[in-house]
Amino acid sequence: MGNQSISWGIAPIGWRNDDIPEIGAENTLSHLLSDIVVAGFEGTEVGGFFPEAHVLNKELQLRNLRIAGQWFSSYIVRDGVEEVSQAFHKHCEYLKEVHATVAIVSEQTYSIQGTGKNVFTEKPSFTDKEWNQLCQGLNELGKIADQYDLKLVFHHHMGTGVQTLAEVNRLMENTDSNYVHLLYDTGHIYVSDGDYMSLLNKHMDRIKHVHFKDVRQTVRDQCHQVGRSFLQSFLAGMFTVPGDGCIDFTKVYNKLLESDYSGWIVIEAEQDPSIAHPLEYALKARKYIDKELLPLNMLLIEP
């Protein structure tokens, strides 16, 4: 068992944030991609400020970088899958042009992640009818992704109707495993449930994309106590890169290796770039990966 099938990336969110476009606006695409090379990563995900495919492809080729995927906000419950499908086709066309492997989908109907609501106590939930609509709709989107040689990976996310392990369980049980896969995000499930291994252990066979996001426990507890929103929480520094918070990524990485995980592991930490210098934190993450995680590959190689 080697690790040749795992690619390491880092998300653009440390440099610029799509939810708050004004923070990090000075960080250009060239700056971001060159920092990623300096920090020793193989690729990234598409950010909201990225250019059309041919422009992006040239910038990537100059630096020998690859694209893993891109976020897609679905509103299947609100708008119906027919309407969502049109936008999703365009999304997948772009991803195919930039040679991505996954389409990251998050159901945003009733989401509070961009609002001022308390992300710890005011998350939305779906009715039985809405759950059926969502699951059937995701099956349809998964089939569309498949047409473009992409895997639909569903992102469980704070402040949405699919946040907790129980909700992920329901989604996985009621969707087609051929077309609907899972994005496993350590930070989101830990902040939500206080536990990150149960989801990994239960749904390892459905996980086709991974986000490594660490959590500063004291900041998380403080945000919970005060009742902060999602945006307020990450601006306060609730999330950080692996090795800088309370999550033990050696456990997570060991499980991925033992399960022969193949795909991307993308470092992601919503932070304010004016406080958390993007390249500094990218290098911090790289150092942790090299020192604590990559040596675990050797332990799994048969003598």
CSV table of N, CA and C in Angstrom, one decimal, residues 123-126 131 134-135 154 156-174 182 189 192-193 199 203:
chain,number,residue,atom,x,y,z
A,123,LYS,N,-29.3,26.1,13.0
A,123,LYS,CA,-29.2,25.4,11.7
A,123,LYS,C,-30.6,25.0,11.2
A,124,PRO,N,-30.8,24.9,9.9
A,124,PRO,CA,-32.1,24.5,9.4
A,124,PRO,C,-32.2,23.0,9.3
A,125,SER,N,-33.5,22.5,9.1
A,125,SER,CA,-33.7,21.1,8.9
A,125,SER,C,-34.7,20.9,7.8
A,126,PHE,N,-34.8,19.7,7.3
A,126,PHE,CA,-35.7,19.4,6.2
A,126,PHE,C,-36.8,18.5,6.6
A,131,TRP,N,-36.5,15.9,2.2
A,131,TRP,CA,-35.4,14.9,2.2
A,131,TRP,C,-35.5,14.1,0.9
A,134,LEU,N,-34.6,16.1,-2.1
A,134,LEU,CA,-33.1,16.3,-2.1
A,134,LEU,C,-32.4,15.1,-2.6
A,135,CYS,N,-32.7,14.0,-2.0
A,135,CYS,CA,-32.0,12.7,-2.4
A,135,CYS,C,-32.2,12.3,-3.8
A,154,PHE,N,-20.8,15.2,-2.1
A,154,PHE,CA,-21.7,16.1,-1.3
A,154,PHE,C,-20.9,16.6,-0.1
A,156,HIS,N,-21.1,18.0,3.5
A,156,HIS,CA,-21.8,18.3,4.7
A,156,HIS,C,-21.2,19.6,5.3
A,157,HIS,N,-22.1,20.5,5.7
A,157,HIS,CA,-21.5,21.8,6.0
A,157,HIS,C,-22.3,22.5,7.2
A,158,MET,N,-21.5,23.2,8.0
A,158,MET,CA,-22.1,23.9,9.1
A,158,MET,C,-23.2,24.9,8.6
A,159,GLY,N,-24.3,25.0,9.3
A,159,GLY,CA,-25.3,26.0,9.0
A,159,GLY,C,-26.3,25.5,7.9
A,160,THR,N,-26.2,24.2,7.4
A,160,THR,CA,-27.1,23.8,6.4
A,160,THR,C,-27.9,22.6,6.9
A,161,GLY,N,-28.8,22.1,6.1
A,161,GLY,CA,-29.7,21.0,6.4
A,161,GLY,C,-29.0,19.6,6.5
A,162,VAL,N,-27.8,19.6,6.0
A,162,VAL,CA,-27.0,18.3,6.1
A,162,VAL,C,-25.7,18.7,6.7
A,163,GLN,N,-25.7,18.6,8.0
A,163,GLN,CA,-24.5,19.0,8.8
A,163,GLN,C,-24.0,17.9,9.8
A,164,THR,N,-24.9,17.3,10.5
A,164,THR,CA,-24.6,16.3,11.5
A,164,THR,C,-24.4,14.9,10.9
A,165,LEU,N,-23.8,14.0,11.7
A,165,LEU,CA,-23.6,12.7,11.3
A,165,LEU,C,-25.0,12.0,11.0
A,166,ALA,N,-26.0,12.3,11.8
A,166,ALA,CA,-27.3,11.7,11.6
A,166,ALA,C,-27.8,12.1,10.2
A,167,GLU,N,-27.6,13.4,9.9
A,167,GLU,CA,-28.1,13.9,8.6
A,167,GLU,C,-27.3,13.3,7.4
A,168,VAL,N,-26.0,13.2,7.6
A,168,VAL,CA,-25.2,12.5,6.5
A,168,VAL,C,-25.6,11.1,6.4
A,169,ASN,N,-25.9,10.4,7.5
A,169,ASN,CA,-26.4,9.0,7.4
A,169,ASN,C,-27.6,8.9,6.5
A,170,ARG,N,-28.6,9.8,6.8
A,170,ARG,CA,-29.8,9.8,6.1
A,170,ARG,C,-29.6,10.0,4.6
A,171,LEU,N,-28.7,11.0,4.3
A,171,LEU,CA,-28.4,11.3,2.9
A,171,LEU,C,-27.8,10.1,2.2
A,172,MET,N,-26.8,9.5,2.8
A,172,MET,CA,-26.2,8.3,2.2
A,172,MET,C,-27.1,7.1,2.0
A,173,GLU,N,-28.0,6.9,3.0
A,173,GLU,CA,-28.9,5.8,2.9
A,173,GLU,C,-29.9,5.9,1.8
A,174,ASN,N,-30.2,7.2,1.4
A,174,ASN,CA,-31.3,7.4,0.5
A,174,ASN,C,-30.8,7.9,-0.9
A,182,LEU,N,-19.3,11.2,-1.2
A,182,LEU,CA,-19.2,12.1,0.0
A,182,LEU,C,-17.9,12.9,0.0
A,189,ILE,N,-17.4,18.6,10.5
A,189,ILE,CA,-18.1,17.5,11.3
A,189,ILE,C,-17.6,17.6,12.8
A,192,SER,N,-19.5,20.6,14.4
A,192,SER,CA,-20.9,20.2,14.5
A,192,SER,C,-21.2,19.2,15.6
A,193,ASP,N,-20.4,18.1,15.6
A,193,ASP,CA,-20.7,16.9,16.4
A,193,ASP,C,-19.7,16.6,17.6
A,199,LEU,N,-17.9,9.6,11.4
A,199,LEU,CA,-18.3,9.8,10.0
A,199,LEU,C,-17.3,9.1,9.0
A,203,HIS,N,-18.6,5.9,6.7
A,203,HIS,CA,-18.9,6.1,5.3
A,203,HIS,C,-17.6,6.1,4.4
